[in-house]
Amino acid sequence: MLLWWRMMPDKASDVAKADCQQAMDLAHRVSSELRAAEERARAFEEEANYFRDRAARAEEWLARIESELQQTFFQNKEHRQHPVRERR
């Protein structure tokens, strides 16, 4: 029976080492997954910024086109509605 008590600390030490290794492996895996998720988040943010910039430029072009259409068609329409009569 004395032999059994001597093996107990060795067994406990082995179990503790195995648990520690499992925890380290898990921490490493989770850390790697976190880095990968952060990289994907950065890529998504860059892509969102790209499309945000494109949308802003498109809105500027639409405003410019609308302004030119207003000037072209509505100014001409006003001139046609109030024609200047020449005196003869």
GROMACS .gro file of C-alpha atoms in nm:
model
   88
    1MET     CA    1   0.000   0.000   0.000
    2LEU     CA    2   0.292   0.230   0.061
    3LEU     CA    3   0.388   0.198  -0.304
    4TRP     CA    4   0.048   0.325  -0.416
    5TRP     CA    5   0.091   0.650  -0.216
    6ARG     CA    6   0.428   0.704  -0.377
    7MET     CA    7   0.287   0.677  -0.728
    8MET     CA    8   0.008   0.923  -0.656
    9PRO     CA    9   0.223   1.242  -0.678
   10ASP     CA   10   0.381   1.118  -1.002
   11LYS     CA   11   0.040   1.046  -1.151
   12ALA     CA   12  -0.091   1.385  -1.037
   13SER     CA   13   0.212   1.552  -1.192
   14ASP     CA   14   0.155   1.373  -1.523
   15VAL     CA   15  -0.213   1.470  -1.526
   16ALA     CA   16  -0.125   1.831  -1.446
   17LYS     CA   17   0.133   1.838  -1.727
   18ALA     CA   18  -0.118   1.693  -1.973
   19ASP     CA   19  -0.383   1.945  -1.866
   20CYS     CA   20  -0.132   2.228  -1.900
   21GLN     CA   21  -0.035   2.111  -2.250
   22GLN     CA   22  -0.400   2.090  -2.352
   23ALA     CA   23  -0.457   2.443  -2.224
   24MET     CA   24  -0.152   2.571  -2.410
   25ASP     CA   25  -0.263   2.401  -2.733
   26LEU     CA   26  -0.611   2.549  -2.696
   27ALA     CA   27  -0.470   2.896  -2.625
   28HIS     CA   28  -0.248   2.872  -2.934
   29ARG     CA   29  -0.538   2.762  -3.155
   30VAL     CA   30  -0.769   3.034  -3.023
   31SER     CA   31  -0.494   3.294  -3.066
   32SER     CA   32  -0.442   3.188  -3.428
   33GLU     CA   33  -0.815   3.201  -3.495
   34LEU     CA   34  -0.834   3.549  -3.340
   35ARG     CA   35  -0.550   3.675  -3.563
   36ALA     CA   36  -0.723   3.533  -3.870
   37ALA     CA   37  -1.053   3.695  -3.769
   38GLU     CA   38  -0.879   4.030  -3.716
   39GLU     CA   39  -0.719   4.005  -4.061
   40ARG     CA   40  -1.059   3.929  -4.219
   41ALA     CA   41  -1.213   4.224  -4.032
   42ARG     CA   42  -0.939   4.455  -4.164
   43ALA     CA   43  -0.997   4.329  -4.517
   44PHE     CA   44  -1.374   4.383  -4.485
   45GLU     CA   45  -1.315   4.734  -4.352
   46GLU     CA   46  -1.086   4.816  -4.647
   47GLU     CA   47  -1.349   4.682  -4.885
   48ALA     CA   48  -1.622   4.885  -4.713
   49ASN     CA   49  -1.408   5.200  -4.741
   50TYR     CA   50  -1.350   5.130  -5.110
   51PHE     CA   51  -1.722   5.099  -5.181
   52ARG     CA   52  -1.801   5.399  -4.959
   53ASP     CA   53  -1.560   5.608  -5.168
   54ARG     CA   54  -1.710   5.476  -5.492
   55ALA     CA   55  -2.060   5.561  -5.371
   56ALA     CA   56  -1.950   5.914  -5.277
   57ARG     CA   57  -1.796   5.966  -5.621
   58ALA     CA   58  -2.108   5.828  -5.789
   59GLU     CA   59  -2.325   6.068  -5.589
   60GLU     CA   60  -2.103   6.357  -5.696
   61TRP     CA   61  -2.138   6.255  -6.061
   62LEU     CA   62  -2.513   6.220  -6.028
   63ALA     CA   63  -2.536   6.567  -5.872
   64ARG     CA   64  -2.324   6.708  -6.155
   65ILE     CA   65  -2.537   6.537  -6.421
   66GLU     CA   66  -2.855   6.658  -6.255
   67SER     CA   67  -2.722   7.013  -6.245
   68GLU     CA   68  -2.626   7.001  -6.612
   69LEU     CA   69  -2.966   6.860  -6.705
   70GLN     CA   70  -3.139   7.131  -6.505
   71GLN     CA   71  -2.934   7.399  -6.676
   72THR     CA   72  -2.973   7.252  -7.024
   73PHE     CA   73  -3.342   7.166  -7.028
   74PHE     CA   74  -3.504   7.400  -6.782
   75GLN     CA   75  -3.316   7.712  -6.885
   76ASN     CA   76  -3.398   7.640  -7.248
   77LYS     CA   77  -3.761   7.577  -7.153
   78GLU     CA   78  -3.779   7.918  -6.984
   79HIS     CA   79  -3.637   8.084  -7.294
   80ARG     CA   80  -3.895   7.907  -7.511
   81GLN     CA   81  -4.182   8.006  -7.285
   82HIS     CA   82  -4.085   8.372  -7.295
   83PRO     CA   83  -3.954   8.426  -7.645
   84VAL     CA   84  -3.804   8.759  -7.717
   85ARG     CA   85  -3.996   8.920  -8.001
   86GLU     CA   86  -3.802   9.112  -8.248
   87ARG     CA   87  -3.950   9.440  -8.359
   88ARG     CA   88  -3.969   9.496  -8.728
   0.00000   0.00000   0.00000
